[in-house]
């Protein structure tokens, strides 16, 4: 909505500047997108009259003009414009004037003839892109008056970005109502007096669908002169609102649209055959519009038609066949209320966006329908002449405005400030709301121009707007804060994530749904949780593992020439249960490329199973998970392991199977792990112990075991023996070769024993060592001597 500031100030004129007015409107929810001057800066330009013209003695294309600028003596001005004529009134830049572009007017000689100013075109004043010559002003323009004052060029144009709920502010009257409410100034609305009808003639009208058109009004105006020029004051207001002048009658209907927010249309009565009817279009009917566009209509489109067919798209645009021209003498002036749902979307269907459809789609004031008709009729009679007939109207069921109960307590609770009952009443009066005082509440009848007010909270919002958002203090929240328990036995997930980041991984977030083929390939899940309404065919099932999203992210990075990729993700995985569905939080990571970033200090080598195993062990520390060789459908069968903690499976680790490396275009196999998040969140609480004053004792045990025997089993057996004084056991040697028979391997363990109270003796140490040897022998080990 673009409009002239001075036009608005003719309705309400608060004692604030233009910038303050723009800020006021923006803070009230009517965002001001732009504030523009209607004319560039210039001065010392006046209205002048050409009183004499003689040919320049030394130039064929120049004239020497005597120009009246309202002083005793006329000015001599040399002019080269082809349209200069005696009696015309034009802008004259006096000596000392500064025109747009920093063009200064000085006294000068033009071919030996002194010139004391310049007669100007609209282009030279920065008021037009192009001009054919001097700017011809109206014949009644006051000679000698400043052009800026005469044309009100110090005006500014404001552009509002209206939200859909504020259709009432798509008119000068609506904006003025808000400004008056915000500032407390009086609203100086022009008096709208019904015109005196000089004939009782009515044109018959009917409405077939009163739900789509609850109110249709119109009247005949005969004997008009449609060729008269539109008054300058109206032209200025239209142009500054972004509407070009067409003809006096059309300009008047556009003016009323901007002033009162009521779209109108005028039909040339000689081109109408029979009664006018608001009806649904027939299937396949066509209509040529005022913009020369021919549209084919559907049955859900509302039209205004006569006996021959459609004449206009109701609430959108008139038809070319019944349009008003300069030769028109008799018109039918239409003013109607169309239901928003009957107009919404129709204009866009035909590629149109009109001022009328913009307003009807959002809702217009049905109480202003006849008022706007009277206003337009009055302007037509004043400007174009003619005789007005009686108003013909058809009325159905108009929208019901239900009473809203506004409670004082609710206002205070929502706004967070205590408004008194009297303050609320004052704000409601400033909003021009009709209400009944109920002591601690108000019963409010929303006005017909406010379609957006339906519930109590809508009215509270209006009170906040008018009270002023900037006047509502920023209150710090108050609440009874209680420290939440922070169990030492549980680590926050963020700590685990930071551990992975510290180990050179980067976090990703992927979709929780993926392609069913990926789920089948990498998880061996032929019956995943399927989505009933997937957003895409390749995102049709819920993931049962995080590996799919990590593989896709890895491929994305490899396609962008990233040689080394380490990614992790935490999220939910989904599975079917006997009676429904379940989900589990998992943590997964994938590593690809070099074990270390390229550097001078070490040679490059690809990442392997043991590099990532160290990362997994770091996540579990100080707990020690067990890695057991098992087969996973996504992993290389000889380079994969299942992760156990306390003899419970909690995850997987391994290299991607060569088959899937080939299927997913991976040049080398990445290493992947996935674990239950809960498994790494648990932690042991550290126990305080006295610092030992006595040295530890070291004993070594060397055993022979089968090549296939995992060392982890031997460690577990020795720990379960729970030998006294033993606090650390480590493997320090692995030997195969001379002296060790084939199929066997020699393992040497370092055992540290200590007592915090005394130095251990052999008599105390030997029984503990015997317990460890016995535990190893039970696992099939043979002690070496």
XYZ file of C-alpha atoms in Angstrom:
785
model
C 0.000 0.000 0.000
C 1.598 3.224 -1.233
C 0.134 6.597 -0.363
C 0.825 10.316 -0.038
C 1.774 11.493 3.435
C -0.004 14.804 2.935
C -3.178 12.970 1.918
C -2.987 11.018 5.170
C -2.372 14.229 7.128
C -5.558 15.700 5.682
C -7.345 12.975 7.680
C -5.183 13.023 10.805
C -2.237 15.332 11.410
C -0.187 14.405 14.478
C 2.600 16.777 15.514
C 5.385 14.379 14.513
C 7.868 14.291 11.636
C 7.693 11.979 8.632
C 10.373 9.690 10.067
C 8.585 9.575 13.425
C 5.326 8.747 11.642
C 7.036 5.895 9.763
C 8.490 4.546 13.027
C 5.107 4.814 14.741
C 3.388 2.802 12.015
C 6.130 0.169 11.919
C 6.040 -0.350 15.683
C 2.255 -0.739 15.452
C 2.567 -3.625 13.002
C 2.182 -1.622 9.774
C 5.725 -1.991 8.494
C 6.899 0.999 6.439
C 9.064 -0.397 3.657
C 10.018 2.921 2.085
C 9.686 6.666 2.577
C 10.395 8.573 -0.644
C 10.260 12.216 -1.637
C 7.820 12.753 -4.489
C 10.219 15.186 -6.182
C 13.971 15.763 -6.128
C 15.359 18.806 -4.370
C 15.284 22.089 -6.299
C 14.471 25.713 -5.405
C 13.625 29.111 -6.919
C 11.312 27.544 -9.477
C 7.992 29.398 -9.901
C 4.848 29.280 -12.012
C 5.306 31.624 -14.971
C 3.179 32.794 -17.910
C 4.584 33.410 -21.388
C 3.202 36.810 -22.504
C 5.245 37.483 -25.661
C 7.391 35.519 -28.109
C 9.735 36.910 -30.807
C 12.255 35.060 -32.951
C 15.851 35.219 -31.830
C 17.697 37.626 -34.144
C 20.751 35.384 -34.380
C 19.286 31.832 -34.236
C 16.512 30.185 -36.226
C 15.534 27.662 -33.545
C 15.496 29.988 -30.558
C 12.813 32.324 -29.289
C 13.078 35.337 -27.025
C 10.204 35.197 -24.529
C 8.778 37.763 -22.176
C 7.728 35.845 -19.087
C 5.493 37.013 -16.247
C 6.739 35.618 -12.910
C 4.403 37.671 -10.725
C 6.600 40.769 -10.527
C 6.202 44.256 -11.921
C 8.535 43.689 -14.853
C 8.553 40.518 -16.992
C 11.736 38.523 -17.468
C 13.480 38.048 -20.780
C 14.277 34.372 -21.303
C 15.728 32.699 -24.389
C 13.976 29.381 -25.035
C 14.482 26.671 -27.635
C 11.422 24.512 -26.861
C 9.200 23.844 -29.860
C 5.959 23.923 -27.867
C 6.397 27.344 -26.245
C 3.299 29.473 -26.833
C 1.856 32.768 -25.690
C -0.453 32.345 -22.706
C 0.904 28.985 -21.582
C 1.923 28.573 -17.987
C 5.167 26.773 -17.346
C 7.756 26.247 -14.599
C 10.424 28.958 -14.627
C 13.775 28.546 -12.891
C 14.906 31.955 -11.620
C 18.515 33.083 -11.456
C 20.135 31.297 -8.513
C 17.971 28.194 -8.849
C 19.678 24.810 -8.432
C 18.037 22.020 -10.450
C 18.541 18.234 -10.061
C 22.029 17.197 -11.079
C 23.499 20.311 -9.390
C 22.598 22.415 -12.439
C 22.759 26.087 -11.453
C 20.842 28.830 -13.276
C 22.828 31.996 -13.950
C 22.283 35.110 -16.044
C 23.781 34.408 -19.448
C 23.919 35.681 -23.019
C 22.577 33.353 -25.662
C 23.741 34.483 -29.117
C 24.171 38.063 -27.807
C 20.734 38.156 -26.123
C 20.644 38.272 -22.318
C 18.552 35.517 -20.666
C 17.384 35.843 -17.041
C 16.241 32.308 -16.248
C 15.075 29.079 -17.873
C 11.699 27.673 -18.799
C 11.659 24.026 -17.706
C 10.382 20.657 -18.802
C 9.289 17.969 -16.327
C 12.443 15.985 -17.145
C 14.721 18.913 -16.268
C 13.002 19.116 -12.871
C 13.509 15.387 -12.281
C 9.755 14.715 -12.360
C 9.651 12.606 -15.546
C 11.894 10.176 -17.405
C 11.147 11.764 -20.776
C 9.445 14.965 -21.983
C 8.554 16.437 -25.383
C 9.076 20.054 -24.438
C 8.062 22.536 -21.817
C 5.836 21.339 -19.024
C 2.423 22.871 -19.648
C 0.784 23.664 -16.318
C -2.978 24.104 -15.848
C -4.344 27.413 -17.061
C -5.411 28.381 -13.539
C -1.951 27.832 -12.020
C -1.158 30.921 -9.877
C 1.577 32.974 -11.575
C 4.548 33.683 -9.322
C 3.814 30.949 -6.803
C 6.550 28.502 -5.931
C 6.156 25.358 -8.017
C 6.904 23.194 -4.976
C 4.095 24.868 -3.081
C 1.653 24.773 -6.003
C 2.227 21.068 -6.753
C 2.816 20.094 -3.133
C 6.231 18.705 -4.074
C 7.495 18.594 -0.489
C 5.143 15.652 0.023
C 6.543 12.175 0.711
C 5.247 8.786 -0.394
C 5.102 5.980 2.181
C 4.931 2.298 1.239
C 3.446 -0.143 3.743
C 4.078 -3.888 3.804
C 0.687 -5.033 5.037
C 0.163 -8.390 6.655
C -2.842 -10.386 5.339
C -4.915 -9.735 8.473
C -4.788 -5.943 8.127
C -6.818 -5.417 4.967
C -8.541 -2.526 6.751
C -5.320 -0.537 6.313
C -5.375 -0.823 2.514
C -7.030 2.619 2.455
C -6.251 6.121 3.657
C -9.188 5.968 6.043
C -7.948 2.709 7.589
C -4.406 4.019 8.090
C -5.753 7.305 9.475
C -7.879 5.375 11.987
C -4.771 3.592 13.243
C -2.686 6.789 13.426
C -5.471 8.539 15.342
C -5.685 5.610 17.763
C -1.909 5.509 18.228
C -1.431 9.231 18.790
C -4.765 10.184 20.355
C -5.329 12.872 17.677
C -8.772 13.471 16.263
C -9.822 11.855 12.980
C -10.813 14.514 10.444
C -12.713 12.360 7.985
C -14.373 14.261 5.127
C -18.111 14.460 5.489
C -19.821 11.937 3.234
C -23.287 13.307 2.406
C -25.606 11.215 0.208
C -26.078 12.867 -3.162
C -29.402 14.286 -4.198
C -30.883 11.956 -6.762
C -32.568 13.782 -9.589
C -34.299 10.762 -11.041
C -35.886 7.653 -9.583
C -34.563 5.502 -12.412
C -32.992 2.188 -11.353
C -31.180 -0.411 -13.401
C -32.391 -3.930 -12.495
C -29.814 -6.080 -10.669
C -29.969 -9.580 -9.232
C -27.631 -11.978 -7.431
C -27.820 -15.743 -8.011
C -25.303 -16.667 -5.283
C -25.753 -14.457 -2.228
C -23.101 -16.413 -0.320
C -20.445 -15.304 -2.805
C -21.973 -11.833 -3.159
C -23.882 -10.924 0.025
C -24.307 -7.275 -1.021
C -24.509 -5.735 -4.486
C -25.285 -2.040 -5.014
C -25.307 0.204 -8.046
C -26.867 3.286 -9.574
C -27.278 4.955 -12.907
C -25.566 8.291 -13.587
C -26.695 9.853 -16.888
C -25.434 12.796 -18.861
C -21.824 12.819 -17.703
C -18.886 14.314 -19.613
C -16.289 11.547 -19.410
C -13.766 13.563 -21.437
C -13.150 16.223 -18.780
C -9.634 16.203 -17.309
C -9.108 14.767 -13.877
C -8.454 17.518 -11.302
C -4.803 18.113 -10.463
C -5.261 17.330 -6.745
C -6.728 13.925 -7.567
C -4.048 13.182 -10.154
C -1.325 13.938 -7.622
C -2.793 11.642 -4.993
C -3.283 8.815 -7.493
C 0.205 9.106 -8.975
C 1.825 9.242 -5.540
C -0.080 6.069 -4.693
C 1.332 4.322 -7.753
C -1.820 4.486 -9.927
C -1.687 6.034 -13.388
C -4.446 8.271 -14.654
C -6.805 6.790 -17.275
C -9.932 8.949 -17.471
C -11.965 11.028 -15.055
C -14.527 8.292 -14.270
C -11.941 5.527 -13.836
C -9.712 7.848 -11.793
C -12.632 8.571 -9.462
C -13.308 4.874 -8.817
C -9.591 4.326 -8.153
C -9.544 7.345 -5.860
C -12.426 5.967 -3.782
C -10.667 2.595 -3.640
C -7.589 4.259 -2.117
C -9.559 6.580 0.135
C -12.147 4.169 1.561
C -10.757 0.743 0.595
C -13.838 -0.170 -1.484
C -13.135 -1.420 -5.029
C -15.633 -0.102 -7.588
C -16.383 -0.423 -11.278
C -18.229 1.651 -13.859
C -20.063 0.123 -16.857
C -20.913 2.033 -20.022
C -24.700 1.723 -19.814
C -25.157 1.753 -23.591
C -23.127 -1.472 -23.773
C -25.228 -3.353 -21.189
C -28.100 -5.518 -22.395
C -30.727 -6.236 -19.777
C -30.375 -6.669 -15.995
C -26.974 -7.041 -14.376
C -26.510 -10.335 -12.580
C -23.814 -11.591 -10.199
C -23.579 -15.281 -11.034
C -21.191 -18.175 -11.510
C -19.587 -18.360 -14.931
C -20.755 -21.024 -17.313
C -18.277 -23.726 -18.264
C -16.266 -22.540 -21.264
C -17.497 -18.930 -21.211
C -14.829 -16.398 -22.170
C -14.263 -12.737 -21.424
C -11.898 -10.116 -22.807
C -10.669 -7.969 -19.949
C -9.722 -4.299 -19.805
C -6.054 -5.264 -20.267
C -7.017 -6.968 -23.582
C -6.403 -10.431 -22.095
C -9.001 -13.046 -23.028
C -9.712 -15.626 -20.333
C -11.697 -18.854 -20.393
C -13.827 -19.144 -17.284
C -14.616 -22.007 -14.916
C -17.820 -22.566 -13.007
C -16.221 -21.497 -9.699
C -15.490 -18.010 -11.023
C -17.959 -15.237 -10.107
C -18.867 -12.838 -12.919
C -21.064 -9.818 -13.481
C -23.129 -10.550 -16.581
C -25.999 -9.216 -18.634
C -28.334 -11.063 -20.980
C -25.571 -11.545 -23.562
C -22.862 -12.886 -21.282
C -20.125 -11.938 -18.803
C -19.180 -8.270 -18.553
C -16.619 -8.395 -15.716
C -14.690 -10.741 -13.432
C -16.356 -9.966 -10.104
C -13.937 -8.331 -7.686
C -10.994 -8.638 -10.086
C -11.263 -6.704 -13.364
C -13.859 -5.329 -15.744
C -14.401 -6.394 -19.323
C -13.245 -4.397 -22.342
C -16.656 -4.588 -24.065
C -18.459 -2.586 -21.348
C -15.603 -0.259 -20.338
C -16.072 3.499 -19.973
C -14.588 5.679 -22.731
C -14.272 9.443 -23.204
C -17.448 9.376 -25.348
C -19.486 7.647 -22.638
C -22.525 9.616 -21.470
C -24.396 7.170 -19.223
C -22.816 4.794 -16.709
C -23.837 2.193 -14.143
C -21.690 2.613 -11.046
C -21.127 -0.661 -9.142
C -20.167 -1.105 -5.483
C -20.366 -4.599 -4.005
C -19.168 -6.838 -1.211
C -17.786 -10.169 -2.420
C -16.896 -12.915 0.066
C -13.112 -13.445 0.281
C -13.392 -17.176 -0.448
C -15.250 -16.392 -3.699
C -12.370 -14.245 -4.976
C -9.258 -15.840 -3.435
C -7.022 -17.527 -6.002
C -9.065 -16.572 -9.061
C -6.898 -13.623 -10.058
C -3.696 -15.686 -9.816
C -5.320 -18.395 -11.905
C -5.479 -15.940 -14.810
C -2.086 -14.381 -14.087
C -3.642 -11.199 -12.670
C -2.854 -9.145 -9.579
C -5.214 -6.194 -9.257
C -5.886 -3.677 -6.500
C -9.468 -4.928 -6.330
C -8.594 -8.609 -5.935
C -5.932 -7.727 -3.349
C -8.615 -6.176 -1.147
C -11.508 -8.561 -1.783
C -9.309 -11.619 -1.097
C -8.491 -10.234 2.341
C -11.890 -8.773 3.099
C -13.379 -5.295 2.696
C -15.728 -3.358 4.949
C -19.232 -4.382 3.916
C -20.633 -1.448 5.891
C -18.819 0.951 3.537
C -20.321 -0.439 0.318
C -23.144 2.108 -0.006
C -20.973 4.826 1.545
C -18.348 4.380 -1.173
C -21.070 4.455 -3.842
C -22.308 7.787 -2.522
C -18.760 9.165 -2.375
C -17.972 8.133 -5.955
C -21.307 9.491 -7.206
C -20.635 12.839 -5.528
C -17.197 13.122 -7.135
C -18.551 12.186 -10.578
C -21.307 14.793 -10.345
C -18.814 17.464 -9.221
C -16.207 16.671 -11.893
C -18.118 15.153 -14.828
C -21.622 16.486 -14.226
C -24.723 14.381 -14.836
C -27.813 13.159 -12.981
C -27.836 10.411 -10.373
C -30.529 7.771 -10.182
C -31.771 5.726 -7.254
C -29.536 3.030 -5.757
C -30.483 -0.521 -6.673
C -29.274 -3.177 -4.248
C -29.544 -6.882 -3.413
C -28.581 -8.042 0.064
C -28.097 -11.543 1.423
C -26.611 -12.742 4.714
C -23.704 -10.469 5.657
C -20.855 -11.797 7.846
C -21.801 -12.060 11.502
C -19.597 -10.196 13.966
C -19.742 -12.153 17.211
C -19.313 -10.432 20.566
C -15.910 -10.950 22.199
C -15.565 -11.052 25.994
C -12.362 -9.280 27.104
C -11.321 -9.894 30.724
C -9.033 -7.513 32.588
C -7.202 -10.440 34.167
C -6.558 -12.027 30.775
C -5.072 -8.781 29.433
C -2.627 -8.577 32.359
C -1.706 -12.254 32.083
C -0.927 -12.131 28.357
C 0.851 -8.762 28.267
C 2.669 -9.160 31.560
C 1.747 -5.631 32.635
C -1.087 -4.388 34.821
C -3.455 -2.216 32.756
C -6.267 -0.698 34.777
C -9.881 -1.123 33.749
C -9.989 2.562 32.812
C -6.857 2.300 30.657
C -8.348 -0.621 28.744
C -11.581 1.317 28.176
C -9.604 4.314 26.852
C -7.661 2.138 24.424
C -10.871 0.516 23.158
C -12.392 3.957 22.573
C -9.323 5.062 20.606
C -9.755 1.943 18.448
C -13.394 2.948 17.727
C -14.681 -0.345 19.156
C -18.253 -0.572 20.400
C -18.264 -2.226 23.825
C -20.277 -2.738 26.962
C -18.578 -2.367 30.360
C -19.158 -5.440 32.581
C -17.168 -4.329 35.639
C -14.073 -6.510 35.341
C -14.573 -7.287 31.641
C -15.853 -5.821 28.383
C -18.219 -7.216 25.777
C -16.823 -5.967 22.460
C -18.603 -5.847 19.132
C -15.832 -5.971 16.490
C -16.291 -3.321 13.770
C -17.235 -4.438 10.287
C -13.838 -3.407 8.905
C -11.870 -5.735 11.241
C -12.300 -9.298 9.941
C -9.236 -10.391 11.930
C -10.849 -9.925 15.358
C -12.526 -13.169 16.391
C -11.154 -14.193 19.815
C -10.095 -12.516 23.048
C -6.383 -12.743 22.222
C -6.947 -10.722 19.026
C -8.269 -7.810 21.074
C -5.386 -8.115 23.574
C -2.988 -7.795 20.641
C -4.771 -4.610 19.568
C -4.398 -3.185 23.064
C -0.661 -3.959 22.976
C -0.297 -2.250 19.590
C -2.024 0.928 20.685
C -0.424 0.974 24.144
C 2.930 0.656 22.371
C 5.215 -2.356 22.317
C 8.125 -0.111 23.289
C 6.233 0.879 26.442
C 5.973 -2.709 27.635
C 9.004 -3.209 29.906
C 11.357 -6.118 29.312
C 10.751 -8.161 32.435
C 13.392 -10.755 33.365
C 11.765 -14.152 33.883
C 11.265 -15.227 37.460
C 11.152 -18.887 38.411
C 12.073 -21.110 41.317
C 15.341 -22.565 40.103
C 16.307 -25.987 41.398
C 19.614 -27.679 40.754
C 19.007 -30.853 38.807
C 20.856 -34.016 39.848
C 24.035 -34.715 37.920
C 24.917 -38.350 38.405
C 28.639 -39.054 38.466
C 28.040 -42.479 36.989
C 26.653 -41.051 33.727
C 28.604 -39.003 31.205
C 26.749 -36.401 29.104
C 26.531 -37.207 25.403
C 28.262 -33.909 24.651
C 31.377 -35.214 26.393
C 31.451 -38.269 24.111
C 30.952 -36.033 21.079
C 33.843 -33.830 22.177
C 36.027 -36.893 22.574
C 35.364 -37.816 18.940
C 36.016 -34.261 17.781
C 39.311 -34.319 19.696
C 40.182 -37.496 17.770
C 39.711 -35.654 14.448
C 36.092 -36.651 13.660
C 33.443 -34.224 12.440
C 29.765 -34.535 13.331
C 27.031 -34.922 10.714
C 23.239 -35.021 10.909
C 21.477 -37.174 8.335
C 17.886 -38.131 7.613
C 16.363 -40.793 9.850
C 14.931 -42.412 6.716
C 16.740 -43.825 3.716
C 16.489 -46.048 0.664
C 15.164 -49.572 1.310
C 18.003 -50.973 -0.844
C 20.677 -49.431 1.396
C 18.922 -50.837 4.458
C 18.874 -54.299 2.866
C 22.499 -54.142 1.648
C 24.243 -52.793 4.715
C 22.009 -54.051 7.518
C 20.594 -57.225 6.031
C 17.167 -55.852 6.949
C 14.647 -57.099 4.393
C 11.673 -55.894 6.429
C 12.458 -52.373 7.666
C 10.020 -49.884 9.199
C 8.336 -48.438 6.086
C 6.873 -44.937 5.832
C 3.263 -44.603 4.699
C 3.869 -41.225 3.034
C 7.607 -40.805 2.252
C 8.861 -37.420 1.080
C 10.804 -39.158 -1.714
C 11.063 -42.648 -3.159
C 14.692 -42.946 -1.993
C 13.682 -42.057 1.586
C 11.008 -44.666 2.079
C 12.083 -46.557 5.226
C 13.324 -45.742 8.724
C 16.960 -46.556 9.420
C 17.897 -49.452 11.683
C 21.551 -48.363 11.663
C 23.469 -45.107 11.175
C 25.775 -46.635 8.565
C 23.619 -45.583 5.580
C 23.785 -41.866 6.362
C 27.541 -42.070 7.047
C 28.212 -43.835 3.725
C 26.197 -41.192 1.837
C 28.051 -38.365 3.627
C 31.381 -40.071 2.850
C 30.503 -40.314 -0.849
C 29.442 -36.647 -0.833
C 32.858 -35.639 0.496
C 34.790 -37.930 -1.839
C 32.930 -36.469 -4.827
C 34.307 -33.094 -3.718
C 37.907 -34.330 -3.665
C 38.320 -34.751 0.089
C 41.124 -37.340 0.501
C 40.699 -37.937 4.244
C 37.269 -38.144 5.868
C 36.366 -38.912 9.489
C 32.673 -38.486 10.358
C 30.405 -39.387 13.264
C 26.719 -39.176 14.070
C 24.503 -39.818 17.071
C 20.815 -40.493 16.630
C 17.900 -42.856 16.889
C 17.592 -46.130 14.993
C 14.272 -47.888 14.531
C 13.151 -51.490 14.500
C 10.047 -53.633 14.610
C 8.954 -55.434 17.751
C 6.404 -58.174 18.199
C 3.624 -55.688 18.894
C 4.815 -52.499 17.261
C 7.965 -50.451 16.854
C 10.956 -49.509 18.975
C 13.927 -47.192 18.783
C 17.430 -47.065 20.234
C 20.005 -44.293 20.472
C 23.243 -45.159 18.692
C 26.646 -43.561 18.135
C 28.504 -44.353 14.910
C 31.560 -43.154 13.026
C 33.352 -43.833 9.774
C 36.998 -43.201 8.866
C 38.489 -43.110 5.364
C 41.850 -42.200 3.868
C 45.130 -41.734 5.683
C 45.610 -42.587 9.323
C 47.136 -39.124 9.735
C 46.884 -35.946 7.722
C 49.621 -35.579 5.118
C 52.776 -34.308 6.849
C 56.571 -34.378 6.708
C 57.137 -36.193 10.013
C 55.769 -39.607 9.039
C 55.056 -41.556 5.902
C 51.477 -41.905 4.726
C 49.575 -45.096 5.495
C 45.895 -45.914 5.157
C 43.725 -46.090 8.220
C 43.043 -49.630 9.421
C 40.967 -51.643 11.846
C 43.302 -51.044 14.795
C 43.347 -47.243 14.389
C 39.596 -47.096 14.781
C 39.660 -49.757 17.504
C 41.814 -47.353 19.535
C 39.180 -44.634 19.052
C 36.470 -47.010 20.295
C 38.562 -48.008 23.313
C 39.036 -44.310 24.170
C 35.258 -43.835 24.235
C 34.787 -46.699 26.690
C 37.743 -45.829 28.972
C 38.241 -46.603 31.801
C 36.006 -49.596 30.999
C 37.547 -52.164 28.678
C 35.306 -53.552 25.940
C 35.850 -56.957 24.410
C 36.234 -57.291 20.621
C 35.123 -60.681 19.298
C 35.372 -61.827 15.715
C 31.846 -62.063 14.278
C 30.207 -61.475 10.885
C 28.132 -58.402 9.961
C 26.433 -58.063 6.513
C 28.145 -54.724 5.860
C 31.669 -55.707 6.975
C 34.654 -57.654 5.674
C 34.328 -61.111 7.328
C 38.026 -61.266 8.292
C 38.302 -57.663 9.471
C 35.261 -57.170 11.678
C 34.421 -57.633 15.317
C 31.459 -57.367 17.593
C 31.937 -55.184 20.633
C 30.982 -56.597 24.035
C 30.836 -54.904 27.398
C 30.290 -57.039 30.495
C 29.564 -59.954 28.128
C 26.717 -58.001 26.488
C 26.886 -57.068 22.773
C 26.865 -53.258 22.410
C 28.139 -52.600 18.891
C 30.153 -53.415 15.772
C 33.555 -52.471 14.340
C 35.150 -53.316 11.014
C 36.118 -52.580 7.427
C 33.385 -52.214 4.839
C 32.932 -55.329 2.713
C 34.666 -55.103 -0.719
C 31.305 -55.868 -2.388
C 29.763 -52.697 -0.938
C 32.887 -50.649 -1.670
C 32.363 -51.516 -5.314
C 28.584 -50.953 -5.210
C 28.909 -47.520 -3.602
C 31.936 -46.372 -5.657
C 34.436 -46.220 -2.794
C 38.073 -46.488 -4.000
C 39.249 -48.019 -0.698
C 37.394 -49.567 2.238
C 36.449 -47.254 5.126
C 36.416 -48.455 8.737
C 33.118 -48.100 10.567
C 31.913 -48.600 14.098
C 28.514 -48.296 15.737
C 27.718 -48.693 19.426
C 24.763 -48.257 21.727
C 24.952 -44.748 23.170
C 24.009 -45.969 26.637
C 27.071 -48.248 26.703
C 29.540 -45.347 26.609
C 27.543 -43.046 28.866
C 28.035 -45.259 31.920
C 31.272 -44.685 33.817
C 32.957 -45.874 36.985
C 33.336 -43.406 39.782
C 36.993 -43.011 40.712
C 37.928 -44.300 44.170
C 40.354 -42.461 46.428
C 43.352 -44.535 47.615
C 46.346 -43.697 49.720
C 49.574 -43.198 47.805
C 51.700 -46.360 48.337
C 54.895 -45.856 50.372
C 56.377 -49.189 49.297
C 57.722 -50.213 45.913
C 55.735 -52.609 43.688
C 56.997 -56.087 42.900
C 57.218 -57.379 39.345
C 56.797 -60.973 38.280
C 56.634 -62.336 34.721
C 54.607 -65.272 33.432
C 55.351 -66.857 30.019
C 52.908 -69.333 28.544
C 52.347 -71.281 25.351
C 48.859 -71.210 23.859
C 47.180 -72.199 20.613
C 47.590 -69.663 17.809
C 43.831 -69.224 17.674
C 43.435 -68.422 21.359
C 42.480 -64.728 21.844
C 44.642 -62.908 24.380
C 41.511 -61.244 25.745
C 40.356 -64.601 27.161
C 43.608 -64.978 29.085
C 43.374 -61.459 30.489
C 39.786 -62.064 31.575
C 40.724 -65.362 33.241
C 43.531 -63.747 35.277
C 41.337 -60.845 36.347
C 38.564 -63.218 37.441
C 41.089 -65.071 39.593
C 41.155 -61.955 41.779
C 44.652 -62.729 43.096
C 45.650 -60.687 46.173
C 48.038 -57.720 45.789
C 47.831 -57.826 41.949
C 46.980 -54.370 40.553
C 48.208 -54.491 36.953
C 48.695 -57.131 34.250
C 50.080 -56.304 30.808
C 51.216 -58.340 27.790
C 54.766 -57.320 26.938
C 55.960 -60.046 24.517
C 54.557 -62.177 21.691
C 56.881 -64.770 20.133
C 56.632 -67.273 17.281
C 59.642 -69.067 15.989
C 62.512 -71.311 17.100
C 61.631 -73.253 20.197
C 57.883 -72.807 19.719
C 56.112 -75.592 17.890
C 53.919 -74.718 14.879
C 50.348 -73.689 15.715
C 51.469 -72.263 19.038
C 52.507 -68.823 20.251
C 54.426 -67.649 23.292
C 52.931 -64.882 25.418
C 54.718 -63.098 28.252
C 52.732 -61.136 30.841
C 54.043 -58.552 33.275
C 52.379 -58.736 36.688
C 52.707 -55.921 39.242
C 51.912 -56.576 42.902
C 51.872 -54.090 45.757
C 50.698 -53.582 49.318
C 50.157 -50.061 50.612
C 51.115 -51.031 54.171
C 54.323 -53.090 53.799
C 56.855 -54.597 51.420
C 55.668 -57.925 50.061
C 57.582 -61.126 50.743
C 57.943 -64.173 48.514
C 55.646 -66.058 50.862
C 52.897 -63.515 50.031
C 53.726 -63.173 46.338
C 53.966 -66.851 45.352
C 50.355 -67.806 46.226
C 49.065 -64.916 44.081
C 51.233 -65.949 41.148
C 50.101 -69.537 41.532
C 46.469 -68.405 41.264
C 47.251 -66.608 38.005
C 49.097 -69.611 36.544
C 46.220 -71.866 37.522
C 43.760 -69.518 35.755
C 45.884 -69.599 32.604
C 46.194 -73.363 32.660
C 42.436 -73.660 32.959
C 42.254 -71.768 29.641
C 44.603 -74.323 27.979
C 47.866 -72.420 28.453
C 51.142 -74.185 29.307
C 53.634 -72.318 31.467
C 57.076 -72.015 29.958
C 60.103 -72.684 32.158
